[in-house]
N, CA, C and O atoms as a CHARMM CRD file, in Angstrom:
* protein
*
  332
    1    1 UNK  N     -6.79000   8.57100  25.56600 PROA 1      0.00000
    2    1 UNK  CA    -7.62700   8.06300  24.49400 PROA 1      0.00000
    3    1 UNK  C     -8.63400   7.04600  25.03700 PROA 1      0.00000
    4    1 UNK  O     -9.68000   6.69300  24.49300 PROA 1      0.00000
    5    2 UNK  N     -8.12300   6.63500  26.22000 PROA 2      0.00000
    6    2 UNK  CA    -9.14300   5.44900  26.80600 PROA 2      0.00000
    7    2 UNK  C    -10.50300   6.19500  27.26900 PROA 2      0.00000
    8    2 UNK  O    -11.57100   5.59400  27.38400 PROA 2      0.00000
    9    3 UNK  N    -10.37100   7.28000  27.46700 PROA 3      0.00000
   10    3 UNK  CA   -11.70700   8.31600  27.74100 PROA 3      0.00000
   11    3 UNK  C    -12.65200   8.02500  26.30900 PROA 3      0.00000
   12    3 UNK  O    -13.83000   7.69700  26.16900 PROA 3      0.00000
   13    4 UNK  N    -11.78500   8.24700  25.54000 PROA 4      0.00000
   14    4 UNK  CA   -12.56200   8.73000  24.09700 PROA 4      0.00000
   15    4 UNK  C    -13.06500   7.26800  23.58900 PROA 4      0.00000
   16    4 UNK  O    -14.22000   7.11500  23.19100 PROA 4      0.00000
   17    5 UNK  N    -11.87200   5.92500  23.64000 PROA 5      0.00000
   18    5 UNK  CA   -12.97700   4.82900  23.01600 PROA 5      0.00000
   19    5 UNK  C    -11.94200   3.45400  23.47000 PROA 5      0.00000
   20    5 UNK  O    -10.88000   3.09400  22.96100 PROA 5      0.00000
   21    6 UNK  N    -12.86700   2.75500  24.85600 PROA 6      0.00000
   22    6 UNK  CA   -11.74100   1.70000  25.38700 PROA 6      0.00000
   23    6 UNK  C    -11.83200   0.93100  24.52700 PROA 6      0.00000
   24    6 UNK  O    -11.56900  -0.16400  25.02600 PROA 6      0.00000
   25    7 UNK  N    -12.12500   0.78300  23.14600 PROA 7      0.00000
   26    7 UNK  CA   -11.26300  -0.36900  22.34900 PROA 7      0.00000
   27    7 UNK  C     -9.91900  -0.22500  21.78900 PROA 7      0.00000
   28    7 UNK  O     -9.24500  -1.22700  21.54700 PROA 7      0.00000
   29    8 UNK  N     -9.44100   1.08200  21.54500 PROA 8      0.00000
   30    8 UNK  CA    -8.41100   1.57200  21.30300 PROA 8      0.00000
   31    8 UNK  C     -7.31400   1.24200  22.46600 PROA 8      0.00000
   32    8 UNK  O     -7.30400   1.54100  23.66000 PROA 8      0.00000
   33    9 UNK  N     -6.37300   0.49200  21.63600 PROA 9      0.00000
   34    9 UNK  CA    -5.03200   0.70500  22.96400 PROA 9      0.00000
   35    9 UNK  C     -4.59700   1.63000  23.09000 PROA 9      0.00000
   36    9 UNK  O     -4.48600   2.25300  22.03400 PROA 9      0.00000
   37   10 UNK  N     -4.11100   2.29600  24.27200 PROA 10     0.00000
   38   10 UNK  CA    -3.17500   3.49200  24.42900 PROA 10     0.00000
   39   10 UNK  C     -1.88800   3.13100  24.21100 PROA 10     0.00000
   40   10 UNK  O     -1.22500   4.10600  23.85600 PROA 10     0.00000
   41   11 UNK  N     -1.31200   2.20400  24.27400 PROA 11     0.00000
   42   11 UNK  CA     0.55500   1.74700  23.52700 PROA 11     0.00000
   43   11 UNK  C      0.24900   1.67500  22.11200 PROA 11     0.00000
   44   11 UNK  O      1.15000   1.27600  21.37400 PROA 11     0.00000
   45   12 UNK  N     -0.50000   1.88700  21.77400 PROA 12     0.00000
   46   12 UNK  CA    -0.55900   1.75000  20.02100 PROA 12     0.00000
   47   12 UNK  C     -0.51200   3.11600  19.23300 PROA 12     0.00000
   48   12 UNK  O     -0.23200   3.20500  18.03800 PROA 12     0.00000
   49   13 UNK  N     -0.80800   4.11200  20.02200 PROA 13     0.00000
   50   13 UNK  CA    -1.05300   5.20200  19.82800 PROA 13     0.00000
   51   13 UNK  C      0.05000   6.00300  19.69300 PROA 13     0.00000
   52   13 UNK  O      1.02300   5.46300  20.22000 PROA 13     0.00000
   53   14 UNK  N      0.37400   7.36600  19.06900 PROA 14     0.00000
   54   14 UNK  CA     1.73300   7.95600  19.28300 PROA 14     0.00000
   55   14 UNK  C      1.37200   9.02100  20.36500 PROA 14     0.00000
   56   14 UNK  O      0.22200   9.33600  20.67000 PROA 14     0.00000
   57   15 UNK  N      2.21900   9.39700  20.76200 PROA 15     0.00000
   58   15 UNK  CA     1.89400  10.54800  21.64100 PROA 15     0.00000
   59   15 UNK  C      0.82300  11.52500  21.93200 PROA 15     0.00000
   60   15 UNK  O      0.36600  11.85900  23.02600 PROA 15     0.00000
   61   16 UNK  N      0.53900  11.88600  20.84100 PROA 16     0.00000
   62   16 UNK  CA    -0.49200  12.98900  20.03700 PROA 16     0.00000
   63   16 UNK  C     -1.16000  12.04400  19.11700 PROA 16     0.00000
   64   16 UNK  O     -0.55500  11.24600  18.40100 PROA 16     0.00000
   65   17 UNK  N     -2.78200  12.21700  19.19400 PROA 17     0.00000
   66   17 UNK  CA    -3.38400  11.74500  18.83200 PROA 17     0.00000
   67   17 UNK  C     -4.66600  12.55300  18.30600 PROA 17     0.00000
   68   17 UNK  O     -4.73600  13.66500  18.83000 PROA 17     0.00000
   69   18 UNK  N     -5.89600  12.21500  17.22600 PROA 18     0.00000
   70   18 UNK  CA    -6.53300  13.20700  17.38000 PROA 18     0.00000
   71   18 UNK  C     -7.93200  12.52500  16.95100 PROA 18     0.00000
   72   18 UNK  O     -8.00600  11.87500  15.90800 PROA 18     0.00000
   73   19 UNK  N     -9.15000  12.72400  17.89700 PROA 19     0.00000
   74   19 UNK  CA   -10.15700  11.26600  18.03400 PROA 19     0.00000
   75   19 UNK  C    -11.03100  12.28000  17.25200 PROA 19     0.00000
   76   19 UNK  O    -11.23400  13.43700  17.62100 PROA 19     0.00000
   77   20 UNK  N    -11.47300  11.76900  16.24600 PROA 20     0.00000
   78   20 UNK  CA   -12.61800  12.01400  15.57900 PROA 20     0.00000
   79   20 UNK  C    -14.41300  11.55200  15.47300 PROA 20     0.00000
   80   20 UNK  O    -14.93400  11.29000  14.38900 PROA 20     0.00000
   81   21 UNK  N    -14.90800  11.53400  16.33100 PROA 21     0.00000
   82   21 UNK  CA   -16.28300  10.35700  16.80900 PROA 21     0.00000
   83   21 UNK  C    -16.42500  10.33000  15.18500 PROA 21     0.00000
   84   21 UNK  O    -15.95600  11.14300  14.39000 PROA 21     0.00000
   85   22 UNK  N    -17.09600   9.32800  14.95400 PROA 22     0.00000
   86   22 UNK  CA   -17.58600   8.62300  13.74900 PROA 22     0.00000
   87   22 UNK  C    -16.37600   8.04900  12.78500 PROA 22     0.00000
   88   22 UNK  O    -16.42400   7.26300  11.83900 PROA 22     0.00000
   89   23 UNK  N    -15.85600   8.38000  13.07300 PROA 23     0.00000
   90   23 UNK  CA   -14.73700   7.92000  11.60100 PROA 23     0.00000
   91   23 UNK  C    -13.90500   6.60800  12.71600 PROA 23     0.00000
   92   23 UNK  O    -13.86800   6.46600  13.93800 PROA 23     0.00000
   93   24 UNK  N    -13.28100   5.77500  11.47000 PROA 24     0.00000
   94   24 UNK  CA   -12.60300   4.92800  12.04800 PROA 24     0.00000
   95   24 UNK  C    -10.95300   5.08200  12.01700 PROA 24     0.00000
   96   24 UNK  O    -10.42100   6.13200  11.65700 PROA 24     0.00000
   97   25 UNK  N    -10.22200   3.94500  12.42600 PROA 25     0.00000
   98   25 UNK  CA    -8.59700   3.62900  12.12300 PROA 25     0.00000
   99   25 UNK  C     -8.36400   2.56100  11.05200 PROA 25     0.00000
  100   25 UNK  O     -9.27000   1.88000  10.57200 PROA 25     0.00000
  101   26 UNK  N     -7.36300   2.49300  10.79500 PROA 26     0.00000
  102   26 UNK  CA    -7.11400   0.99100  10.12400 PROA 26     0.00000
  103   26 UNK  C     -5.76500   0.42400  10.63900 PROA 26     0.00000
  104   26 UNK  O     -4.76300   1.03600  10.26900 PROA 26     0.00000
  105   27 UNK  N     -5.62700  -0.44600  11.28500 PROA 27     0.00000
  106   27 UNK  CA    -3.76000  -0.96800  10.89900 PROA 27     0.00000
  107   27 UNK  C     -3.11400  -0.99700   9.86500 PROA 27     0.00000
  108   27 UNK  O     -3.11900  -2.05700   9.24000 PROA 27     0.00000
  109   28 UNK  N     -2.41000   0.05200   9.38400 PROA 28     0.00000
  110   28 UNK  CA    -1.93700  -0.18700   8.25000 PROA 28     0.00000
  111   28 UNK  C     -0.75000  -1.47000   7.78000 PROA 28     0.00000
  112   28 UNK  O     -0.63200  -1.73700   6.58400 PROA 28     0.00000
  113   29 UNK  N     -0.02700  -2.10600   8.68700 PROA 29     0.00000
  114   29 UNK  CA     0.68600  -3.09900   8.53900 PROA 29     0.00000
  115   29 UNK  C     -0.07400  -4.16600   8.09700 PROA 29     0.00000
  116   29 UNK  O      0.32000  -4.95600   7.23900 PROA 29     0.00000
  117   30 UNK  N     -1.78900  -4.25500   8.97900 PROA 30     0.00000
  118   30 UNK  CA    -2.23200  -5.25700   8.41200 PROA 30     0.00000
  119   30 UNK  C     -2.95500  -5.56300   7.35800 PROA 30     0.00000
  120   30 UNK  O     -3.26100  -6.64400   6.85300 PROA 30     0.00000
  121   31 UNK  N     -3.30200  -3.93300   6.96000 PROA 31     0.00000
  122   31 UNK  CA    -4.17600  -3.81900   5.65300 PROA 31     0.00000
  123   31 UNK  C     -3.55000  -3.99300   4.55800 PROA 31     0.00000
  124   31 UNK  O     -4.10900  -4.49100   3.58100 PROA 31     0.00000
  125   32 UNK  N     -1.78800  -3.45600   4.54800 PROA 32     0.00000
  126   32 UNK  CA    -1.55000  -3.99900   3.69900 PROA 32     0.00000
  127   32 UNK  C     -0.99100  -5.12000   3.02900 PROA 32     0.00000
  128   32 UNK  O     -0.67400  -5.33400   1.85900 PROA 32     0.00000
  129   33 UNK  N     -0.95000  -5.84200   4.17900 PROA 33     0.00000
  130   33 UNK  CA    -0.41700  -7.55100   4.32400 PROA 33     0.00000
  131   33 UNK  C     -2.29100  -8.33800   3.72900 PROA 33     0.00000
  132   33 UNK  O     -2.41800  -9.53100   3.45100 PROA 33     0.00000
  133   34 UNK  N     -3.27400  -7.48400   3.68300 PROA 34     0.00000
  134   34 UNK  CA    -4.37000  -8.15800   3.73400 PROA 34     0.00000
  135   34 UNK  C     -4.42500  -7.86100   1.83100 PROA 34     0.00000
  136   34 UNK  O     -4.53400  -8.77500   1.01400 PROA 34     0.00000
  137   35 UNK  N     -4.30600  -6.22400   1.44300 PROA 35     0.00000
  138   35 UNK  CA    -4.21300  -5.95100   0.16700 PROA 35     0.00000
  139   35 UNK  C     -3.12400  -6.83800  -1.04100 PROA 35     0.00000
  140   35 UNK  O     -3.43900  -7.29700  -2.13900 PROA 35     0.00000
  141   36 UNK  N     -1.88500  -6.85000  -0.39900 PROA 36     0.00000
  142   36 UNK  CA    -1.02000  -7.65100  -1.26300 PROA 36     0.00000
  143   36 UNK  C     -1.41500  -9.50900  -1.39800 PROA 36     0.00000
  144   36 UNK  O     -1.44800 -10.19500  -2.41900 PROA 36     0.00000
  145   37 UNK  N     -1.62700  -9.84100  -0.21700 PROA 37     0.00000
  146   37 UNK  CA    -2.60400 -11.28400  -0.59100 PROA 37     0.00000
  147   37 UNK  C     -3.79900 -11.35900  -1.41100 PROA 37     0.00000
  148   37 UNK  O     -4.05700 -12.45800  -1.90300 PROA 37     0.00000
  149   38 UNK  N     -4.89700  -9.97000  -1.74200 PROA 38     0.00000
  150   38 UNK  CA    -5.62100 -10.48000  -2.33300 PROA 38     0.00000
  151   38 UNK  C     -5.36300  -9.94300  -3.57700 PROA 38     0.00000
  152   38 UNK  O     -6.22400 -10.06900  -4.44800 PROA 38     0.00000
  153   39 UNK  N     -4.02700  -9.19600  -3.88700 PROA 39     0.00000
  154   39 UNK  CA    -3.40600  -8.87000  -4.80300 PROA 39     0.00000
  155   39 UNK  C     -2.99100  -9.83600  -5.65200 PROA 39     0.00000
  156   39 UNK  O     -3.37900 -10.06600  -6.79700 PROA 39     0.00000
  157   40 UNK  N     -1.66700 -10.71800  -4.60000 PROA 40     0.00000
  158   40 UNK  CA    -1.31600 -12.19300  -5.44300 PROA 40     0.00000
  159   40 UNK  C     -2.25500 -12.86500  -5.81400 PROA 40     0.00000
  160   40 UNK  O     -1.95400 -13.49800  -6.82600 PROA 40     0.00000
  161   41 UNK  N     -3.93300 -13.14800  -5.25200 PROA 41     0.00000
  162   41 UNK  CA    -4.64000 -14.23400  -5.63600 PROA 41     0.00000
  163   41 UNK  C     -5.38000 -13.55900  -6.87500 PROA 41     0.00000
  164   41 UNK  O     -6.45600 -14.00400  -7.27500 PROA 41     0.00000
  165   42 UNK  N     -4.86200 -12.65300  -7.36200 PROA 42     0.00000
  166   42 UNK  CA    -5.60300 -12.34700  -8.61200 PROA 42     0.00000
  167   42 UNK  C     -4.79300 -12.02200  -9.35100 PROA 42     0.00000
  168   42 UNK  O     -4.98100 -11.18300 -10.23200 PROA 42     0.00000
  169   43 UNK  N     -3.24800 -12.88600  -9.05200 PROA 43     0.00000
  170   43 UNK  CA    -2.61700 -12.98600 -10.04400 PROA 43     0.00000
  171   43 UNK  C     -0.95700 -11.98100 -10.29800 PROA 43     0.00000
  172   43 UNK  O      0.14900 -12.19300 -10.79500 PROA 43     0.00000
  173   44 UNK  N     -1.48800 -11.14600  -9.78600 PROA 44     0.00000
  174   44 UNK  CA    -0.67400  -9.90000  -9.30800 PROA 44     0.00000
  175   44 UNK  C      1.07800 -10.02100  -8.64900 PROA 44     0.00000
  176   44 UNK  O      1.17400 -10.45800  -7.50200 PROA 44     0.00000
  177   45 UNK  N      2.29000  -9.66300  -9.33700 PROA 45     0.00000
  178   45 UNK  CA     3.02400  -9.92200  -8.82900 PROA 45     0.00000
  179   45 UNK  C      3.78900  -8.53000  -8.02000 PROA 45     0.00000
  180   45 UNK  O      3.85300  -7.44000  -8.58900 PROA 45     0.00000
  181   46 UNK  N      4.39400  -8.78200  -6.49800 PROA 46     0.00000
  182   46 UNK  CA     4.88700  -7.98200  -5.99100 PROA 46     0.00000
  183   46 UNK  C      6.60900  -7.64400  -6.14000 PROA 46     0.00000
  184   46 UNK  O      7.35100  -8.56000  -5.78800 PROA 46     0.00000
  185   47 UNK  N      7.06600  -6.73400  -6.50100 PROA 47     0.00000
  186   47 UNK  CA     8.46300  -6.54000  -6.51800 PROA 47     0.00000
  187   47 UNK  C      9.20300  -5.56400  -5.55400 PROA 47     0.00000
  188   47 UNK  O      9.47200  -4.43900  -5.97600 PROA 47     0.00000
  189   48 UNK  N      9.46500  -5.83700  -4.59100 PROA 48     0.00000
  190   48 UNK  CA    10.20100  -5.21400  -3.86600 PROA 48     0.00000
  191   48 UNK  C     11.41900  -4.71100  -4.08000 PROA 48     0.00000
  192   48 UNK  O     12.15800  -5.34500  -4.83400 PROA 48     0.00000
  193   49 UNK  N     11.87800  -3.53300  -3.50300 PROA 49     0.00000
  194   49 UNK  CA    13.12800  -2.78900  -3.29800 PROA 49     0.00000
  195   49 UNK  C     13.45900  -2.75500  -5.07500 PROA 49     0.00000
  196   49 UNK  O     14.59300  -3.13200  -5.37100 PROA 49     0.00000
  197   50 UNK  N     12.58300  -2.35100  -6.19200 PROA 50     0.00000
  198   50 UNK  CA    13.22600  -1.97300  -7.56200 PROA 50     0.00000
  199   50 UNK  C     13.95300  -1.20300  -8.11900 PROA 50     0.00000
  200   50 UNK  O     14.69300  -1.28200  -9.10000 PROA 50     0.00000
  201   51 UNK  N     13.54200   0.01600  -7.00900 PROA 51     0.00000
  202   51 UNK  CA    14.51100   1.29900  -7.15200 PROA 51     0.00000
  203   51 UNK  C     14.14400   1.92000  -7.76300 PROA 51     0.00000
  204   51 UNK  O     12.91600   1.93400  -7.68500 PROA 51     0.00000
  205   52 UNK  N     14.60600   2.70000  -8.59800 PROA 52     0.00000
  206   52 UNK  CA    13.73800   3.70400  -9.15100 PROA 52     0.00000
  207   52 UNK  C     13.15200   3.51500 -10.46700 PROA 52     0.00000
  208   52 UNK  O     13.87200   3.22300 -11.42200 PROA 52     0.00000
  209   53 UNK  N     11.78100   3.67500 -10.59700 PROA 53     0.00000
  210   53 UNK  CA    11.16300   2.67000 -11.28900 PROA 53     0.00000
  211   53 UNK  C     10.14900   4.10400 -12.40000 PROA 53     0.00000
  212   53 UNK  O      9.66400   5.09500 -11.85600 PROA 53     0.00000
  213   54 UNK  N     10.05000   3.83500 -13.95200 PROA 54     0.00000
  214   54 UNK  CA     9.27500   4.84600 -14.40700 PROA 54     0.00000
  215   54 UNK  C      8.12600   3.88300 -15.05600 PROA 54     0.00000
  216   54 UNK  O      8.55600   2.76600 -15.34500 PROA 54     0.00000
  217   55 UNK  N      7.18300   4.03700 -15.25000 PROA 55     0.00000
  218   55 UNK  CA     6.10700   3.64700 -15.79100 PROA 55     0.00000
  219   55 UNK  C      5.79400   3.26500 -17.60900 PROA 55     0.00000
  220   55 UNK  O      5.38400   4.25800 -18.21100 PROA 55     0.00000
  221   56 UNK  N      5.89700   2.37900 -18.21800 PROA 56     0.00000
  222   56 UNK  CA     5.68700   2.54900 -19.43400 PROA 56     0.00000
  223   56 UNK  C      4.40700   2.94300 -20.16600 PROA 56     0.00000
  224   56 UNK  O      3.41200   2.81900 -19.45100 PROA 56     0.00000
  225   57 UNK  N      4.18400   3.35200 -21.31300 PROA 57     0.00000
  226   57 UNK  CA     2.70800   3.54000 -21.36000 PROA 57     0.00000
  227   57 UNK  C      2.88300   2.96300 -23.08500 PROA 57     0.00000
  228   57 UNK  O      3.90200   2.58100 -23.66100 PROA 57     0.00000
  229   58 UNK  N      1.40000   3.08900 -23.61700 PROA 58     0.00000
  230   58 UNK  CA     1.58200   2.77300 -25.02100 PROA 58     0.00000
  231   58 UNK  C      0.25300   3.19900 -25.21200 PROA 58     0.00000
  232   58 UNK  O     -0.79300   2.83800 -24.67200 PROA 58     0.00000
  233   59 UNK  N      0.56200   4.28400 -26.34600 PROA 59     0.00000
  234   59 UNK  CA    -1.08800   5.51000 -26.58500 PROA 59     0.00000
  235   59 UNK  C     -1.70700   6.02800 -25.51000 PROA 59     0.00000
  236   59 UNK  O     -2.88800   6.34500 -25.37300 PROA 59     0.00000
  237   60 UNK  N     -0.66100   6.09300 -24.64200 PROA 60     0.00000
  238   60 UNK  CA    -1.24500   6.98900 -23.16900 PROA 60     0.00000
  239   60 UNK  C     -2.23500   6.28300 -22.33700 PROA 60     0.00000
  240   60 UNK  O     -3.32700   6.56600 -21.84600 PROA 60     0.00000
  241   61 UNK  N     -1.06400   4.75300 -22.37100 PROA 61     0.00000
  242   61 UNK  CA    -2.12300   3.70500 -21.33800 PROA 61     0.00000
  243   61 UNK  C     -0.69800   3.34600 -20.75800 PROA 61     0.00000
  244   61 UNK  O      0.36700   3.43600 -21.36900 PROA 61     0.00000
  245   62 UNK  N     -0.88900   2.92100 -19.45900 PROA 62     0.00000
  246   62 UNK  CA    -0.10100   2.51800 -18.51600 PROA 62     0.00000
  247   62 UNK  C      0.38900   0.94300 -18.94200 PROA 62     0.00000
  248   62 UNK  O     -0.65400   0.31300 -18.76700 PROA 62     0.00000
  249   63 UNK  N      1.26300   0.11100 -19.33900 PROA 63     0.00000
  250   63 UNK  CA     1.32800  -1.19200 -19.71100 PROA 63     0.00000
  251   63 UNK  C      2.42700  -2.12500 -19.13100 PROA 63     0.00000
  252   63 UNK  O      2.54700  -3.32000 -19.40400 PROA 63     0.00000
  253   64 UNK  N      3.47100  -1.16200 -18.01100 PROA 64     0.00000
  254   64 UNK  CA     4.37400  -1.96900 -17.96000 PROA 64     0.00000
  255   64 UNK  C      5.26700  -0.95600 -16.70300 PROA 64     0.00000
  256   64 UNK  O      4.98100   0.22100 -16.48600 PROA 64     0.00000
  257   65 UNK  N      5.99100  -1.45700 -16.22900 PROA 65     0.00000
  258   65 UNK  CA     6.94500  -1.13300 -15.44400 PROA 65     0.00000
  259   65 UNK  C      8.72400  -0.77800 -16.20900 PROA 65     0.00000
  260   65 UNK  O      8.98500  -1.47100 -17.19200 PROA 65     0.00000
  261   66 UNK  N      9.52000  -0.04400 -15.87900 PROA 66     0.00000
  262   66 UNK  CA    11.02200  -0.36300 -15.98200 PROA 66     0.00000
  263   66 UNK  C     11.75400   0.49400 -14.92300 PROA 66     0.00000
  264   66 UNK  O     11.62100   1.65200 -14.52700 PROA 66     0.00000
  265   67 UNK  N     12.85900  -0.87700 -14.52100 PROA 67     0.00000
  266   67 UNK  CA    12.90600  -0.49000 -12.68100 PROA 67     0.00000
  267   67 UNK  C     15.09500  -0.40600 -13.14700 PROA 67     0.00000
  268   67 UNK  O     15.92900  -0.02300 -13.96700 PROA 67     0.00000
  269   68 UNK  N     14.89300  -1.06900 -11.91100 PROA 68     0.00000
  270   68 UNK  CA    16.61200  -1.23100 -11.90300 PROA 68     0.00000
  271   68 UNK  C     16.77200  -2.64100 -12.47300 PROA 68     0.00000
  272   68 UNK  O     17.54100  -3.17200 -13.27400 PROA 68     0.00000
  273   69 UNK  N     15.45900  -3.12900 -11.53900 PROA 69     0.00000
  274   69 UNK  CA    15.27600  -4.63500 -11.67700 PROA 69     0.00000
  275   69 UNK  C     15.16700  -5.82700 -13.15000 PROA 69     0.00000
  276   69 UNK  O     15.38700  -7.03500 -13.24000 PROA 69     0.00000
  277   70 UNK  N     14.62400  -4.54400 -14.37000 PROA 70     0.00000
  278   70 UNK  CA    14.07100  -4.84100 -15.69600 PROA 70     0.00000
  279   70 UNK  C     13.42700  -3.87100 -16.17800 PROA 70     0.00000
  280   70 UNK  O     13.76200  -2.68700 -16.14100 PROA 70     0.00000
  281   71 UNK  N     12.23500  -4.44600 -16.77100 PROA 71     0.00000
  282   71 UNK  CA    11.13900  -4.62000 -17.94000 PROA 71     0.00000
  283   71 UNK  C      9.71100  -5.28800 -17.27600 PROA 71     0.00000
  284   71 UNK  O      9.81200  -6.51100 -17.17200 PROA 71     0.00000
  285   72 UNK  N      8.80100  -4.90700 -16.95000 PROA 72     0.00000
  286   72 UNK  CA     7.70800  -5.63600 -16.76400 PROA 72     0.00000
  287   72 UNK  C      6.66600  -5.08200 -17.28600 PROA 72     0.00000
  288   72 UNK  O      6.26500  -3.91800 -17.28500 PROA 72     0.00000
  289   73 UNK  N      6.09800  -6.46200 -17.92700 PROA 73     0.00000
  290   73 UNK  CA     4.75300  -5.75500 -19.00100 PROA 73     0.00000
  291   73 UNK  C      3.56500  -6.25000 -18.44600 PROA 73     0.00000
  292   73 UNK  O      3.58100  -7.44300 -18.14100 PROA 73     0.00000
  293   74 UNK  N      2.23800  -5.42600 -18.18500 PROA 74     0.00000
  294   74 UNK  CA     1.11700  -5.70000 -18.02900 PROA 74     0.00000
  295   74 UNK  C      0.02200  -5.56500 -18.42100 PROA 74     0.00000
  296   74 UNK  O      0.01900  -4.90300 -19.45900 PROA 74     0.00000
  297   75 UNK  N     -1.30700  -5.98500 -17.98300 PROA 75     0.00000
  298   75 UNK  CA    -2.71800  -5.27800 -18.60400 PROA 75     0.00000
  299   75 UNK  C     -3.03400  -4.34900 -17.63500 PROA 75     0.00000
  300   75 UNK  O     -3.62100  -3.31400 -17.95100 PROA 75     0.00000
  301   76 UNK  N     -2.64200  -4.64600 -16.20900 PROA 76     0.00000
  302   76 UNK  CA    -2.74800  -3.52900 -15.47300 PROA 76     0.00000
  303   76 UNK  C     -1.55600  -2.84200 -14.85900 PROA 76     0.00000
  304   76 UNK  O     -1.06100  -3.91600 -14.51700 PROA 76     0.00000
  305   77 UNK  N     -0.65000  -1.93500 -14.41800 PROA 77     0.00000
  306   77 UNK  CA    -0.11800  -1.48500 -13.29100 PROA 77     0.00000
  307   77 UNK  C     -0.58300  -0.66000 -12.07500 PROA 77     0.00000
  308   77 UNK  O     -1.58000   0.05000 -12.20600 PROA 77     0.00000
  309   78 UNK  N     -0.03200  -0.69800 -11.08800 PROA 78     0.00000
  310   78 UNK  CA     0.06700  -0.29800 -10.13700 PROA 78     0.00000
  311   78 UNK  C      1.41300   0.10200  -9.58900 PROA 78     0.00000
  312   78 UNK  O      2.24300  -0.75700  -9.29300 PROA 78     0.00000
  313   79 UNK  N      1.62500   1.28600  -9.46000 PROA 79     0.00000
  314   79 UNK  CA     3.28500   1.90100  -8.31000 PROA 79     0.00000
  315   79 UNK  C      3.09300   2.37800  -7.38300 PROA 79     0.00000
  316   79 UNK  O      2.32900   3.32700  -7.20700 PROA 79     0.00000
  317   80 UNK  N      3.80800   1.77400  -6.50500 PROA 80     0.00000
  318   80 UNK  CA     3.37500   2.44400  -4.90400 PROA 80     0.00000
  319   80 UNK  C      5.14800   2.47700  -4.37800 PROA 80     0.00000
  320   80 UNK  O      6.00500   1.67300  -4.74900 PROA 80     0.00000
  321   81 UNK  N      5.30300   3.37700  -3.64800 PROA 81     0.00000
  322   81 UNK  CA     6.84600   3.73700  -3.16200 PROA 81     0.00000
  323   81 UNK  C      6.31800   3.98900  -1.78800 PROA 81     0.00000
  324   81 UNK  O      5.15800   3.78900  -1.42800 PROA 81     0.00000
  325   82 UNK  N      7.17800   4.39300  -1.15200 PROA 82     0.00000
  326   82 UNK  CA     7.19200   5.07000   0.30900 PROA 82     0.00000
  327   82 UNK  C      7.62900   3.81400   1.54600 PROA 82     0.00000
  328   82 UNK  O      8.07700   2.73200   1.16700 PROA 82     0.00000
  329   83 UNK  N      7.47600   4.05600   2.70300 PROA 83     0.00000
  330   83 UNK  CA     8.16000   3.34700   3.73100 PROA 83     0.00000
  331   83 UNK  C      6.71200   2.65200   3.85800 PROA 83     0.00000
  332   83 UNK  O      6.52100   1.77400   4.69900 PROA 83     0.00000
């Protein structure tokens, strides 16, 4: 990969890789350590490990969360799962 673009580390990389000229990367560890901070500063609370969580709605609007954890009511939601 150091052929294709020496700003890229090669230990960062997995084995197989696949360089696209023009397009970029992102760190995802840090993007989303960068997203959830500007998440909290607008108020936004994060809940980790809830478990299995369904969405409430009211007239076919999204308003709230219900997890293992509770009940959470909002003006906005957002659900995100995965590793």
């Amino acid at each position: 990969m150091a052929q294709a673009d020496a700003a890229v580390n090669p230990d960062a990389l997995a084995d197989q890789a696949i360089f696209n000229p023009g397009e970029g990367w992102v760190s995802l560890p840090h993007l989303v350590d960068y997203l959830v901070n500007q998440f909290r500063a607008l108020g936004g609370e994060v809940v980790e490990h809830a478990g299995k969580a369904s969405v409430i709605t009211d007239q076919g609007r999204a308003c709230g969360i219900r997890s293992d954890k509770g009940e959470l009511r909002a003006d906005a939601v957002l659900v995100a799962y995965g590793p």
